[in-house]
mmCIF file with all atom_site columns, C-alpha atoms in Angstrom:
data_model
loop_
_atom_site.group_PDB
_atom_site.id
_atom_site.type_symbol
_atom_site.label_atom_id
_atom_site.label_alt_id
_atom_site.label_comp_id
_atom_site.label_asym_id
_atom_site.label_entity_id
_atom_site.label_seq_id
_atom_site.pdbx_PDB_ins_code
_atom_site.Cartn_x
_atom_site.Cartn_y
_atom_site.Cartn_z
_atom_site.occupancy
_atom_site.B_iso_or_equiv
_atom_site.pdbx_formal_charge
_atom_site.auth_seq_id
_atom_site.auth_comp_id
_atom_site.auth_asym_id
_atom_site.auth_atom_id
_atom_site.pdbx_PDB_model_num
ATOM 1   C CA . MET A 1 1   ? 140.948 80.098  143.095 1.00 49.00 ? 1   MET A CA 1
ATOM 2   C CA . ASP A 1 2   ? 138.226 77.489  142.728 1.00 52.00 ? 2   ASP A CA 1
ATOM 3   C CA . PHE A 1 3   ? 135.910 78.999  140.059 1.00 52.00 ? 3   PHE A CA 1
ATOM 4   C CA . GLN A 1 4   ? 133.776 75.884  139.662 1.00 52.00 ? 4   GLN A CA 1
ATOM 5   C CA . ASN A 1 5   ? 132.586 75.847  143.289 1.00 54.00 ? 5   ASN A CA 1
ATOM 6   C CA . ARG A 1 6   ? 131.594 79.528  143.449 1.00 55.00 ? 6   ARG A CA 1
ATOM 7   C CA . ALA A 1 7   ? 128.047 80.293  144.504 1.00 55.00 ? 7   ALA A CA 1
ATOM 8   C CA . GLY A 1 8   ? 125.626 80.352  141.564 1.00 56.00 ? 8   GLY A CA 1
ATOM 9   C CA . SER A 1 9   ? 127.927 78.491  139.141 1.00 55.00 ? 9   SER A CA 1
ATOM 10  C CA . LYS A 1 10  ? 127.112 75.173  137.533 1.00 59.00 ? 10  LYS A CA 1
ATOM 11  C CA . PRO A 1 11  ? 129.599 72.324  137.193 1.00 59.00 ? 11  PRO A CA 1
ATOM 12  C CA . GLY A 1 12  ? 131.408 72.660  133.892 1.00 57.00 ? 12  GLY A CA 1
ATOM 13  C CA . ALA A 1 13  ? 129.915 76.098  133.153 1.00 55.00 ? 13  ALA A CA 1
ATOM 14  C CA . GLY A 1 14  ? 132.977 78.076  134.111 1.00 57.00 ? 14  GLY A CA 1
ATOM 15  C CA . ALA A 1 15  ? 133.185 81.101  136.367 1.00 60.00 ? 15  ALA A CA 1
ATOM 16  C CA . LEU A 1 16  ? 130.518 83.830  136.695 1.00 66.00 ? 16  LEU A CA 1
ATOM 17  C CA . MET A 1 17  ? 131.281 87.061  134.865 1.00 68.00 ? 17  MET A CA 1
ATOM 18  C CA . SER A 1 18  ? 132.304 90.077  136.861 1.00 75.00 ? 18  SER A CA 1
ATOM 19  C CA . ASN A 1 19  ? 130.437 93.396  136.582 1.00 76.00 ? 19  ASN A CA 1
ATOM 20  C CA . SER A 1 20  ? 132.953 94.795  134.119 1.00 78.00 ? 20  SER A CA 1
ATOM 21  C CA . GLU A 1 21  ? 132.794 91.668  131.961 1.00 79.00 ? 21  GLU A CA 1
ATOM 22  C CA . SER A 1 22  ? 128.998 91.773  132.035 1.00 77.00 ? 22  SER A CA 1
ATOM 23  C CA . ASN A 1 23  ? 129.021 95.391  130.871 1.00 75.00 ? 23  ASN A CA 1
ATOM 24  C CA . VAL A 1 24  ? 131.389 94.575  128.037 1.00 76.00 ? 24  VAL A CA 1
ATOM 25  C CA . ALA A 1 25  ? 129.194 91.692  126.907 1.00 79.00 ? 25  ALA A CA 1
ATOM 26  C CA . ARG A 1 26  ? 126.070 93.875  127.075 1.00 75.00 ? 26  ARG A CA 1
ATOM 27  C CA . ARG A 1 27  ? 127.668 96.618  125.014 1.00 73.00 ? 27  ARG A CA 1
ATOM 28  C CA . GLU A 1 28  ? 128.774 94.034  122.446 1.00 77.00 ? 28  GLU A CA 1
ATOM 29  C CA . ARG A 1 29  ? 125.209 92.717  122.137 1.00 77.00 ? 29  ARG A CA 1
ATOM 30  C CA . LEU A 1 30  ? 123.890 96.261  121.696 1.00 71.00 ? 30  LEU A CA 1
ATOM 31  C CA . ARG A 1 31  ? 126.561 96.999  119.081 1.00 70.00 ? 31  ARG A CA 1
ATOM 32  C CA . LYS A 1 32  ? 125.645 93.938  117.033 1.00 73.00 ? 32  LYS A CA 1
ATOM 33  C CA . LEU A 1 33  ? 121.947 94.744  117.280 1.00 71.00 ? 33  LEU A CA 1
ATOM 34  C CA . ALA A 1 34  ? 122.552 98.357  116.220 1.00 68.00 ? 34  ALA A CA 1
ATOM 35  C CA . LEU A 1 35  ? 124.680 97.271  113.263 1.00 67.00 ? 35  LEU A CA 1
ATOM 36  C CA . GLU A 1 36  ? 121.800 95.109  112.040 1.00 69.00 ? 36  GLU A CA 1
ATOM 37  C CA . THR A 1 37  ? 118.978 97.648  112.507 1.00 69.00 ? 37  THR A CA 1
ATOM 38  C CA . ILE A 1 38  ? 120.426 101.190 112.273 1.00 70.00 ? 38  ILE A CA 1
ATOM 39  C CA . ASP A 1 39  ? 121.700 103.005 109.185 1.00 72.00 ? 39  ASP A CA 1
ATOM 40  C CA . ILE A 1 40  ? 124.540 105.020 110.678 1.00 74.00 ? 40  ILE A CA 1
ATOM 41  C CA . GLU A 1 41  ? 124.807 107.316 107.662 1.00 76.00 ? 41  GLU A CA 1
ATOM 42  C CA . LYS A 1 42  ? 121.331 108.712 108.417 1.00 80.00 ? 42  LYS A CA 1
ATOM 43  C CA . ASP A 1 43  ? 122.179 109.570 112.022 1.00 83.00 ? 43  ASP A CA 1
ATOM 44  C CA . PRO A 1 44  ? 122.294 113.422 112.252 1.00 84.00 ? 44  PRO A CA 1
ATOM 45  C CA . TYR A 1 45  ? 124.667 113.270 115.230 1.00 84.00 ? 45  TYR A CA 1
ATOM 46  C CA . PHE A 1 46  ? 127.250 110.928 113.662 1.00 83.00 ? 46  PHE A CA 1
ATOM 47  C CA . MET A 1 47  ? 130.440 112.574 112.338 1.00 84.00 ? 47  MET A CA 1
ATOM 48  C CA . ARG A 1 48  ? 133.834 111.409 111.110 1.00 83.00 ? 48  ARG A CA 1
ATOM 49  C CA . ASN A 1 49  ? 136.653 113.749 112.084 1.00 81.00 ? 49  ASN A CA 1
ATOM 50  C CA . HIS A 1 50  ? 139.946 114.395 110.273 1.00 78.00 ? 50  HIS A CA 1
ATOM 51  C CA . LEU A 1 51  ? 141.744 111.854 112.469 1.00 79.00 ? 51  LEU A CA 1
ATOM 52  C CA . GLY A 1 52  ? 139.595 108.957 111.320 1.00 78.00 ? 52  GLY A CA 1
ATOM 53  C CA . SER A 1 53  ? 137.730 108.727 114.600 1.00 83.00 ? 53  SER A CA 1
ATOM 54  C CA . TYR A 1 54  ? 133.991 109.032 115.115 1.00 83.00 ? 54  TYR A CA 1
ATOM 55  C CA . GLU A 1 55  ? 132.205 111.679 117.174 1.00 87.00 ? 55  GLU A CA 1
ATOM 56  C CA . CYS A 1 56  ? 128.720 112.078 118.628 1.00 88.00 ? 56  CYS A CA 1
ATOM 57  C CA . LYS A 1 57  ? 127.778 115.710 118.060 1.00 84.00 ? 57  LYS A CA 1
ATOM 58  C CA . LEU A 1 58  ? 124.973 115.417 120.607 1.00 86.00 ? 58  LEU A CA 1
ATOM 59  C CA . CYS A 1 59  ? 126.988 114.079 123.530 1.00 90.00 ? 59  CYS A CA 1
ATOM 60  C CA . LEU A 1 60  ? 130.431 115.342 122.389 1.00 86.00 ? 60  LEU A CA 1
ATOM 61  C CA . THR A 1 61  ? 131.997 111.901 122.777 1.00 87.00 ? 61  THR A CA 1
ATOM 62  C CA . LEU A 1 62  ? 134.822 110.347 120.719 1.00 85.00 ? 62  LEU A CA 1
ATOM 63  C CA . HIS A 1 63  ? 134.760 106.760 119.396 1.00 83.00 ? 63  HIS A CA 1
ATOM 64  C CA . THR A 1 64  ? 137.391 104.630 117.651 1.00 84.00 ? 64  THR A CA 1
ATOM 65  C CA . ASN A 1 65  ? 135.007 102.703 115.374 1.00 82.00 ? 65  ASN A CA 1
ATOM 66  C CA . GLU A 1 66  ? 131.411 102.529 114.218 1.00 79.00 ? 66  GLU A CA 1
ATOM 67  C CA . GLY A 1 67  ? 130.567 99.718  116.590 1.00 77.00 ? 67  GLY A CA 1
ATOM 68  C CA . SER A 1 68  ? 131.676 101.788 119.561 1.00 81.00 ? 68  SER A CA 1
ATOM 69  C CA . TYR A 1 69  ? 129.539 104.708 118.361 1.00 81.00 ? 69  TYR A CA 1
ATOM 70  C CA . LEU A 1 70  ? 126.464 102.505 117.855 1.00 78.00 ? 70  LEU A CA 1
ATOM 71  C CA . ALA A 1 71  ? 126.859 100.986 121.297 1.00 79.00 ? 71  ALA A CA 1
ATOM 72  C CA . HIS A 1 72  ? 127.016 104.530 122.661 1.00 83.00 ? 72  HIS A CA 1
ATOM 73  C CA . THR A 1 73  ? 123.743 105.469 120.938 1.00 83.00 ? 73  THR A CA 1
ATOM 74  C CA . GLN A 1 74  ? 121.979 102.686 122.855 1.00 79.00 ? 74  GLN A CA 1
ATOM 75  C CA . GLY A 1 75  ? 123.324 103.853 126.187 1.00 82.00 ? 75  GLY A CA 1
ATOM 76  C CA . LYS A 1 76  ? 121.648 105.916 128.893 1.00 85.00 ? 76  LYS A CA 1
ATOM 77  C CA . LYS A 1 77  ? 123.613 109.129 128.276 1.00 88.00 ? 77  LYS A CA 1
ATOM 78  C CA . HIS A 1 78  ? 122.743 109.332 124.577 1.00 86.00 ? 78  HIS A CA 1
ATOM 79  C CA . GLN A 1 79  ? 119.078 108.447 125.150 1.00 88.00 ? 79  GLN A CA 1
ATOM 80  C CA . THR A 1 80  ? 118.780 111.089 127.899 1.00 90.00 ? 80  THR A CA 1
ATOM 81  C CA . ASN A 1 81  ? 120.295 113.757 125.654 1.00 87.00 ? 81  ASN A CA 1
ATOM 82  C CA . LEU A 1 82  ? 117.933 112.768 122.833 1.00 87.00 ? 82  LEU A CA 1
ATOM 83  C CA . ALA A 1 83  ? 114.929 113.281 125.125 1.00 88.00 ? 83  ALA A CA 1
ATOM 84  C CA . ARG A 1 84  ? 116.242 116.688 126.247 1.00 89.00 ? 84  ARG A CA 1
ATOM 85  C CA . ARG A 1 85  ? 116.855 117.743 122.649 1.00 87.00 ? 85  ARG A CA 1
ATOM 86  C CA . ALA A 1 86  ? 113.339 116.695 121.610 1.00 88.00 ? 86  ALA A CA 1
ATOM 87  C CA . THR A 1 87  ? 111.836 118.724 124.456 1.00 88.00 ? 87  THR A CA 1
ATOM 88  C CA . ARG A 1 88  ? 113.878 121.802 123.534 1.00 88.00 ? 88  ARG A CA 1
ATOM 89  C CA . ASP A 1 89  ? 112.984 121.488 119.834 1.00 86.00 ? 89  ASP A CA 1
ATOM 90  C CA . ALA A 1 90  ? 109.294 121.264 120.717 1.00 87.00 ? 90  ALA A CA 1
ATOM 91  C CA . LYS A 1 91  ? 109.513 124.484 122.767 1.00 85.00 ? 91  LYS A CA 1
ATOM 92  C CA . ASP A 1 92  ? 111.379 126.252 119.968 1.00 83.00 ? 92  ASP A CA 1
ATOM 93  C CA . ASN A 1 93  ? 108.716 125.207 117.455 1.00 82.00 ? 93  ASN A CA 1
ATOM 94  C CA . GLU A 1 94  ? 105.952 126.536 119.710 1.00 81.00 ? 94  GLU A CA 1
ATOM 95  C CA . GLN A 1 95  ? 107.728 129.876 120.094 1.00 77.00 ? 95  GLN A CA 1
ATOM 96  C CA . SER A 1 96  ? 108.348 130.099 116.348 1.00 74.00 ? 96  SER A CA 1
ATOM 97  C CA . ALA A 1 97  ? 104.689 129.370 115.617 1.00 71.00 ? 97  ALA A CA 1
ATOM 98  C CA . ALA A 1 98  ? 103.649 132.064 118.089 1.00 67.00 ? 98  ALA A CA 1
ATOM 99  C CA . VAL A 1 99  ? 105.914 134.625 116.404 1.00 66.00 ? 99  VAL A CA 1
ATOM 100 C CA . HIS A 1 100 ? 104.603 133.870 112.918 1.00 64.00 ? 100 HIS A CA 1
ATOM 101 C CA . ARG A 1 101 ? 100.954 133.542 113.973 1.00 64.00 ? 101 ARG A CA 1
ATOM 102 C CA . PRO A 1 102 ? 98.839  136.228 112.256 1.00 65.00 ? 102 PRO A CA 1
ATOM 103 C CA . MET A 1 103 ? 97.760  139.011 114.543 1.00 60.00 ? 103 MET A CA 1
ATOM 104 C CA . LEU A 1 104 ? 94.047  138.913 115.227 1.00 56.00 ? 104 LEU A CA 1
ATOM 105 C CA . PRO A 1 105 ? 92.131  142.141 115.693 1.00 56.00 ? 105 PRO A CA 1
ATOM 106 C CA . LYS A 1 106 ? 91.821  143.031 119.343 1.00 56.00 ? 106 LYS A CA 1
ATOM 107 C CA . ILE A 1 107 ? 88.333  143.224 120.748 1.00 53.00 ? 107 ILE A CA 1
ATOM 108 C CA . ASN A 1 108 ? 87.959  146.355 122.802 1.00 55.00 ? 108 ASN A CA 1
ATOM 109 C CA . LYS A 1 109 ? 85.281  145.789 125.381 1.00 58.00 ? 109 LYS A CA 1
ATOM 110 C CA . ASN A 1 110 ? 85.221  149.474 126.386 1.00 64.00 ? 110 ASN A CA 1
ATOM 111 C CA . VAL A 1 111 ? 84.103  150.861 123.047 1.00 65.00 ? 111 VAL A CA 1
ATOM 112 C CA . VAL A 1 112 ? 82.777  154.400 123.178 1.00 72.00 ? 112 VAL A CA 1
ATOM 113 C CA . LYS A 1 113 ? 79.368  154.471 121.556 1.00 81.00 ? 113 LYS A CA 1
ATOM 114 C CA . ILE A 1 114 ? 78.904  157.148 118.924 1.00 82.00 ? 114 ILE A CA 1
ATOM 115 C CA . GLY A 1 115 ? 75.116  157.091 118.791 1.00 89.00 ? 115 GLY A CA 1
ATOM 116 C CA . ARG A 1 116 ? 72.415  155.284 116.897 1.00 92.00 ? 116 ARG A CA 1
ATOM 117 C CA . PRO A 1 117 ? 72.792  154.296 113.242 1.00 94.00 ? 117 PRO A CA 1
ATOM 118 C CA . GLY A 1 118 ? 70.532  155.603 110.529 1.00 93.00 ? 118 GLY A CA 1
ATOM 119 C CA . TYR A 1 119 ? 67.679  153.284 109.590 1.00 94.00 ? 119 TYR A CA 1
ATOM 120 C CA . LYS A 1 120 ? 64.688  152.888 107.349 1.00 95.00 ? 120 LYS A CA 1
ATOM 121 C CA . VAL A 1 121 ? 61.774  150.463 107.803 1.00 95.00 ? 121 VAL A CA 1
ATOM 122 C CA . THR A 1 122 ? 59.445  149.581 104.928 1.00 96.00 ? 122 THR A CA 1
ATOM 123 C CA . LYS A 1 123 ? 56.294  147.465 105.031 1.00 95.00 ? 123 LYS A CA 1
ATOM 124 C CA . VAL A 1 124 ? 56.149  144.866 102.255 1.00 95.00 ? 124 VAL A CA 1
ATOM 125 C CA . ARG A 1 125 ? 53.603  142.307 101.077 1.00 94.00 ? 125 ARG A CA 1
ATOM 126 C CA . ASP A 1 126 ? 54.134  139.348 98.774  1.00 92.00 ? 126 ASP A CA 1
ATOM 127 C CA . PRO A 1 127 ? 51.612  139.607 95.893  1.00 91.00 ? 127 PRO A CA 1
ATOM 128 C CA . GLN A 1 128 ? 51.378  135.826 95.483  1.00 91.00 ? 128 GLN A CA 1
ATOM 129 C CA . SER A 1 129 ? 51.310  134.471 99.030  1.00 90.00 ? 129 SER A CA 1
ATOM 130 C CA . LYS A 1 130 ? 49.752  137.657 100.481 1.00 92.00 ? 130 LYS A CA 1
ATOM 131 C CA . GLN A 1 131 ? 52.265  137.474 103.295 1.00 94.00 ? 131 GLN A CA 1
ATOM 132 C CA . PHE A 1 132 ? 53.003  140.636 105.244 1.00 94.00 ? 132 PHE A CA 1
ATOM 133 C CA . GLY A 1 133 ? 56.625  141.493 105.959 1.00 95.00 ? 133 GLY A CA 1
ATOM 134 C CA . LEU A 1 134 ? 59.140  144.167 106.907 1.00 95.00 ? 134 LEU A CA 1
ATOM 135 C CA . LEU A 1 135 ? 62.275  145.464 105.212 1.00 96.00 ? 135 LEU A CA 1
ATOM 136 C CA . PHE A 1 136 ? 64.976  146.977 107.455 1.00 97.00 ? 136 PHE A CA 1
ATOM 137 C CA . GLU A 1 137 ? 67.861  149.083 106.124 1.00 97.00 ? 137 GLU A CA 1
ATOM 138 C CA . ILE A 1 138 ? 70.433  150.040 108.770 1.00 96.00 ? 138 ILE A CA 1
ATOM 139 C CA . THR A 1 139 ? 73.362  152.307 107.871 1.00 95.00 ? 139 THR A CA 1
ATOM 140 C CA . TYR A 1 140 ? 76.707  152.024 109.699 1.00 95.00 ? 140 TYR A CA 1
ATOM 141 C CA . PRO A 1 141 ? 79.114  154.466 108.001 1.00 93.00 ? 141 PRO A CA 1
ATOM 142 C CA . GLU A 1 142 ? 81.776  154.384 110.762 1.00 92.00 ? 142 GLU A CA 1
ATOM 143 C CA . VAL A 1 143 ? 82.281  150.623 111.236 1.00 92.00 ? 143 VAL A CA 1
ATOM 144 C CA . THR A 1 144 ? 85.614  148.955 110.356 1.00 89.00 ? 144 THR A CA 1
ATOM 145 C CA . ASP A 1 145 ? 86.124  146.549 107.474 1.00 88.00 ? 145 ASP A CA 1
ATOM 146 C CA . GLU A 1 146 ? 86.326  143.607 109.893 1.00 89.00 ? 146 GLU A CA 1
ATOM 147 C CA . THR A 1 147 ? 82.973  144.413 111.500 1.00 90.00 ? 147 THR A CA 1
ATOM 148 C CA . LYS A 1 148 ? 79.781  142.762 110.329 1.00 92.00 ? 148 LYS A CA 1
ATOM 149 C CA . PRO A 1 149 ? 76.446  143.777 111.887 1.00 94.00 ? 149 PRO A CA 1
ATOM 150 C CA . ARG A 1 150 ? 74.566  141.191 113.898 1.00 94.00 ? 150 ARG A CA 1
ATOM 151 C CA . HIS A 1 151 ? 70.877  140.708 114.508 1.00 94.00 ? 151 HIS A CA 1
ATOM 152 C CA . ARG A 1 152 ? 68.527  138.557 116.549 1.00 94.00 ? 152 ARG A CA 1
ATOM 153 C CA . PHE A 1 153 ? 64.930  138.298 117.702 1.00 94.00 ? 153 PHE A CA 1
ATOM 154 C CA . MET A 1 154 ? 64.221  138.836 121.384 1.00 92.00 ? 154 MET A CA 1
ATOM 155 C CA . ALA A 1 155 ? 61.090  137.881 123.271 1.00 91.00 ? 155 ALA A CA 1
ATOM 156 C CA . ALA A 1 156 ? 59.214  140.566 125.166 1.00 90.00 ? 156 ALA A CA 1
ATOM 157 C CA . TYR A 1 157 ? 60.083  138.973 128.496 1.00 90.00 ? 157 TYR A CA 1
ATOM 158 C CA . GLU A 1 158 ? 63.848  139.209 127.801 1.00 88.00 ? 158 GLU A CA 1
ATOM 159 C CA . GLN A 1 159 ? 63.918  143.011 127.759 1.00 86.00 ? 159 GLN A CA 1
ATOM 160 C CA . ARG A 1 160 ? 63.815  145.318 130.810 1.00 87.00 ? 160 ARG A CA 1
ATOM 161 C CA . VAL A 1 161 ? 62.833  148.609 129.150 1.00 86.00 ? 161 VAL A CA 1
ATOM 162 C CA . GLU A 1 162 ? 59.083  148.194 128.790 1.00 89.00 ? 162 GLU A CA 1
ATOM 163 C CA . VAL A 1 163 ? 56.416  146.201 130.539 1.00 91.00 ? 163 VAL A CA 1
ATOM 164 C CA . PRO A 1 164 ? 56.416  142.780 128.805 1.00 89.00 ? 164 PRO A CA 1
ATOM 165 C CA . ASN A 1 165 ? 53.609  142.293 126.323 1.00 91.00 ? 165 ASN A CA 1
ATOM 166 C CA . SER A 1 166 ? 53.235  138.858 124.785 1.00 90.00 ? 166 SER A CA 1
ATOM 167 C CA . GLN A 1 167 ? 51.729  140.352 121.610 1.00 93.00 ? 167 GLN A CA 1
ATOM 168 C CA . TYR A 1 168 ? 55.088  141.828 120.602 1.00 94.00 ? 168 TYR A CA 1
ATOM 169 C CA . GLN A 1 169 ? 58.692  140.783 120.108 1.00 94.00 ? 169 GLN A CA 1
ATOM 170 C CA . TYR A 1 170 ? 61.849  142.774 119.343 1.00 95.00 ? 170 TYR A CA 1
ATOM 171 C CA . LEU A 1 171 ? 64.314  142.650 116.466 1.00 95.00 ? 171 LEU A CA 1
ATOM 172 C CA . LEU A 1 172 ? 67.801  143.846 117.502 1.00 95.00 ? 172 LEU A CA 1
ATOM 173 C CA . PHE A 1 173 ? 70.648  145.142 115.329 1.00 96.00 ? 173 PHE A CA 1
ATOM 174 C CA . ALA A 1 174 ? 74.170  145.658 116.690 1.00 94.00 ? 174 ALA A CA 1
ATOM 175 C CA . ALA A 1 175 ? 77.522  146.809 115.275 1.00 93.00 ? 175 ALA A CA 1
ATOM 176 C CA . GLU A 1 176 ? 80.377  148.531 117.105 1.00 90.00 ? 176 GLU A CA 1
ATOM 177 C CA . PRO A 1 177 ? 80.803  151.409 117.815 1.00 90.00 ? 177 PRO A CA 1
ATOM 178 C CA . TYR A 1 178 ? 77.087  152.182 117.370 1.00 93.00 ? 178 TYR A CA 1
ATOM 179 C CA . GLU A 1 179 ? 74.408  151.670 119.953 1.00 93.00 ? 179 GLU A CA 1
ATOM 180 C CA . THR A 1 180 ? 72.205  148.610 119.625 1.00 93.00 ? 180 THR A CA 1
ATOM 181 C CA . VAL A 1 181 ? 68.828  149.457 118.134 1.00 94.00 ? 181 VAL A CA 1
ATOM 182 C CA . ALA A 1 182 ? 65.660  147.428 118.656 1.00 94.00 ? 182 ALA A CA 1
ATOM 183 C CA . PHE A 1 183 ? 62.416  147.422 116.681 1.00 95.00 ? 183 PHE A CA 1
ATOM 184 C CA . LYS A 1 184 ? 59.116  146.333 118.175 1.00 94.00 ? 184 LYS A CA 1
ATOM 185 C CA . VAL A 1 185 ? 57.242  143.981 115.847 1.00 94.00 ? 185 VAL A CA 1
ATOM 186 C CA . GLN A 1 186 ? 54.277  141.672 116.119 1.00 93.00 ? 186 GLN A CA 1
ATOM 187 C CA . SER A 1 187 ? 54.829  138.449 118.007 1.00 92.00 ? 187 SER A CA 1
ATOM 188 C CA . ARG A 1 188 ? 53.921  136.255 115.055 1.00 92.00 ? 188 ARG A CA 1
ATOM 189 C CA . GLU A 1 189 ? 55.748  133.288 113.596 1.00 92.00 ? 189 GLU A CA 1
ATOM 190 C CA . VAL A 1 190 ? 58.433  134.385 111.144 1.00 93.00 ? 190 VAL A CA 1
ATOM 191 C CA . ASP A 1 191 ? 58.740  132.478 107.867 1.00 93.00 ? 191 ASP A CA 1
ATOM 192 C CA . MET A 1 192 ? 62.369  131.295 107.880 1.00 90.00 ? 192 MET A CA 1
ATOM 193 C CA . ARG A 1 193 ? 62.258  129.482 104.527 1.00 90.00 ? 193 ARG A CA 1
ATOM 194 C CA . PRO A 1 194 ? 64.763  130.475 101.812 1.00 88.00 ? 194 PRO A CA 1
ATOM 195 C CA . GLY A 1 195 ? 63.543  133.563 99.962  1.00 87.00 ? 195 GLY A CA 1
ATOM 196 C CA . ARG A 1 196 ? 61.227  134.489 102.822 1.00 91.00 ? 196 ARG A CA 1
ATOM 197 C CA . PHE A 1 197 ? 63.990  135.563 105.211 1.00 94.00 ? 197 PHE A CA 1
ATOM 198 C CA . TRP A 1 198 ? 67.276  137.041 104.015 1.00 93.00 ? 198 TRP A CA 1
ATOM 199 C CA . SER A 1 199 ? 69.958  139.556 105.010 1.00 95.00 ? 199 SER A CA 1
ATOM 200 C CA . HIS A 1 200 ? 72.852  141.282 103.248 1.00 95.00 ? 200 HIS A CA 1
ATOM 201 C CA . TRP A 1 201 ? 75.798  143.423 104.379 1.00 95.00 ? 201 TRP A CA 1
ATOM 202 C CA . ASP A 1 202 ? 77.133  145.843 101.749 1.00 94.00 ? 202 ASP A CA 1
ATOM 203 C CA . LYS A 1 203 ? 80.690  146.840 102.730 1.00 92.00 ? 203 LYS A CA 1
ATOM 204 C CA . ASP A 1 204 ? 80.854  149.581 100.107 1.00 92.00 ? 204 ASP A CA 1
ATOM 205 C CA . THR A 1 205 ? 77.784  151.494 101.267 1.00 93.00 ? 205 THR A CA 1
ATOM 206 C CA . ARG A 1 206 ? 78.036  150.259 104.890 1.00 94.00 ? 206 ARG A CA 1
ATOM 207 C CA . ARG A 1 207 ? 74.364  149.296 104.755 1.00 96.00 ? 207 ARG A CA 1
ATOM 208 C CA . PHE A 1 208 ? 72.870  146.206 106.380 1.00 97.00 ? 208 PHE A CA 1
ATOM 209 C CA . THR A 1 209 ? 69.610  144.996 104.864 1.00 97.00 ? 209 THR A CA 1
ATOM 210 C CA . LEU A 1 210 ? 67.222  142.437 106.319 1.00 96.00 ? 210 LEU A CA 1
ATOM 211 C CA . GLN A 1 211 ? 63.809  141.374 105.103 1.00 96.00 ? 211 GLN A CA 1
ATOM 212 C CA . PHE A 1 212 ? 61.394  138.804 106.472 1.00 95.00 ? 212 PHE A CA 1
ATOM 213 C CA . PHE A 1 213 ? 57.769  137.753 106.116 1.00 96.00 ? 213 PHE A CA 1
ATOM 214 C CA . PHE A 1 214 ? 55.341  136.592 108.742 1.00 94.00 ? 214 PHE A CA 1
ATOM 215 C CA . ARG A 1 215 ? 53.649  133.282 108.147 1.00 92.00 ? 215 ARG A CA 1
ATOM 216 C CA . ASN A 1 216 ? 49.994  133.503 107.235 1.00 87.00 ? 216 ASN A CA 1
ATOM 217 C CA . LEU A 1 217 ? 47.859  132.299 110.112 1.00 76.00 ? 217 LEU A CA 1
ATOM 218 C CA . ALA A 1 218 ? 45.898  129.843 107.985 1.00 64.00 ? 218 ALA A CA 1
ATOM 219 C CA . ARG A 1 219 ? 49.055  128.352 106.422 1.00 58.00 ? 219 ARG A CA 1
ATOM 220 C CA . SER A 1 220 ? 50.791  128.206 109.777 1.00 53.00 ? 220 SER A CA 1
ATOM 221 C CA . ASN A 1 221 ? 47.919  126.239 111.318 1.00 54.00 ? 221 ASN A CA 1
ATOM 222 C CA . THR A 1 222 ? 47.824  123.913 108.307 1.00 52.00 ? 222 THR A CA 1
ATOM 223 C CA . ASP A 1 223 ? 51.563  123.229 108.607 1.00 55.00 ? 223 ASP A CA 1
ATOM 224 C CA . ARG A 1 224 ? 51.203  122.388 112.292 1.00 53.00 ? 224 ARG A CA 1
ATOM 225 C CA . GLU A 1 225 ? 48.346  119.974 111.582 1.00 52.00 ? 225 GLU A CA 1
ATOM 226 C CA . ALA A 1 226 ? 50.377  118.296 108.827 1.00 49.00 ? 226 ALA A CA 1
ATOM 227 C CA . THR A 1 227 ? 53.366  117.981 111.128 1.00 50.00 ? 227 THR A CA 1
ATOM 228 C CA . GLY A 1 228 ? 51.199  116.436 113.834 1.00 51.00 ? 228 GLY A CA 1
ATOM 229 C CA . ALA A 1 229 ? 49.682  113.948 111.383 1.00 50.00 ? 229 ALA A CA 1
ATOM 230 C CA . ASN A 1 230 ? 53.111  112.858 110.081 1.00 53.00 ? 230 ASN A CA 1
ATOM 231 C CA . SER A 1 231 ? 54.439  112.323 113.591 1.00 46.00 ? 231 SER A CA 1
#
């Protein structure tokens, strides 16, 4: 057979390699590259058996030497099995995390209300600033340890119980399983500075305390004028 005149060959270059020869050469290149870059002893799937051969525990293949095993690790079968194993390990980790995740308290939206809490409202006045304020003490004896009462101010136009009156606003307190209670207070600016507005939840006595002061009208106007001048 005339190998020199075959299509694609160059004069003096010899014959073209067949498919099998090309595969052998490719596997040899991969083996040499793997020997230079991979520490086989750290491969979790590499195992020497009692016969002196080498096995891939992932693909269940048998190899006569380390080079053959390393060439196998660069092949399509081994790489495909590695991807499948990584996907399965990721799913197992997610399931394990879900099992060991701490159970959060369930929020029951259909809580049966047991009535209104006990409360006490006291008028207070700061002797130095002459500010007028209110002290609220709300008692919730039947709430759970995980429950903390909430509060917020609501404008008159947000409620649907009374005819809206711009001279008043409402202060709401809520804690399950008690009904939400609202207190009608003057629609004045509340002093939110530290020491002027504070709240405290006592778990031992199950009492929620909140105190606030209204801003004095003269001081409030002065603060607005100062803010406008600075801007």
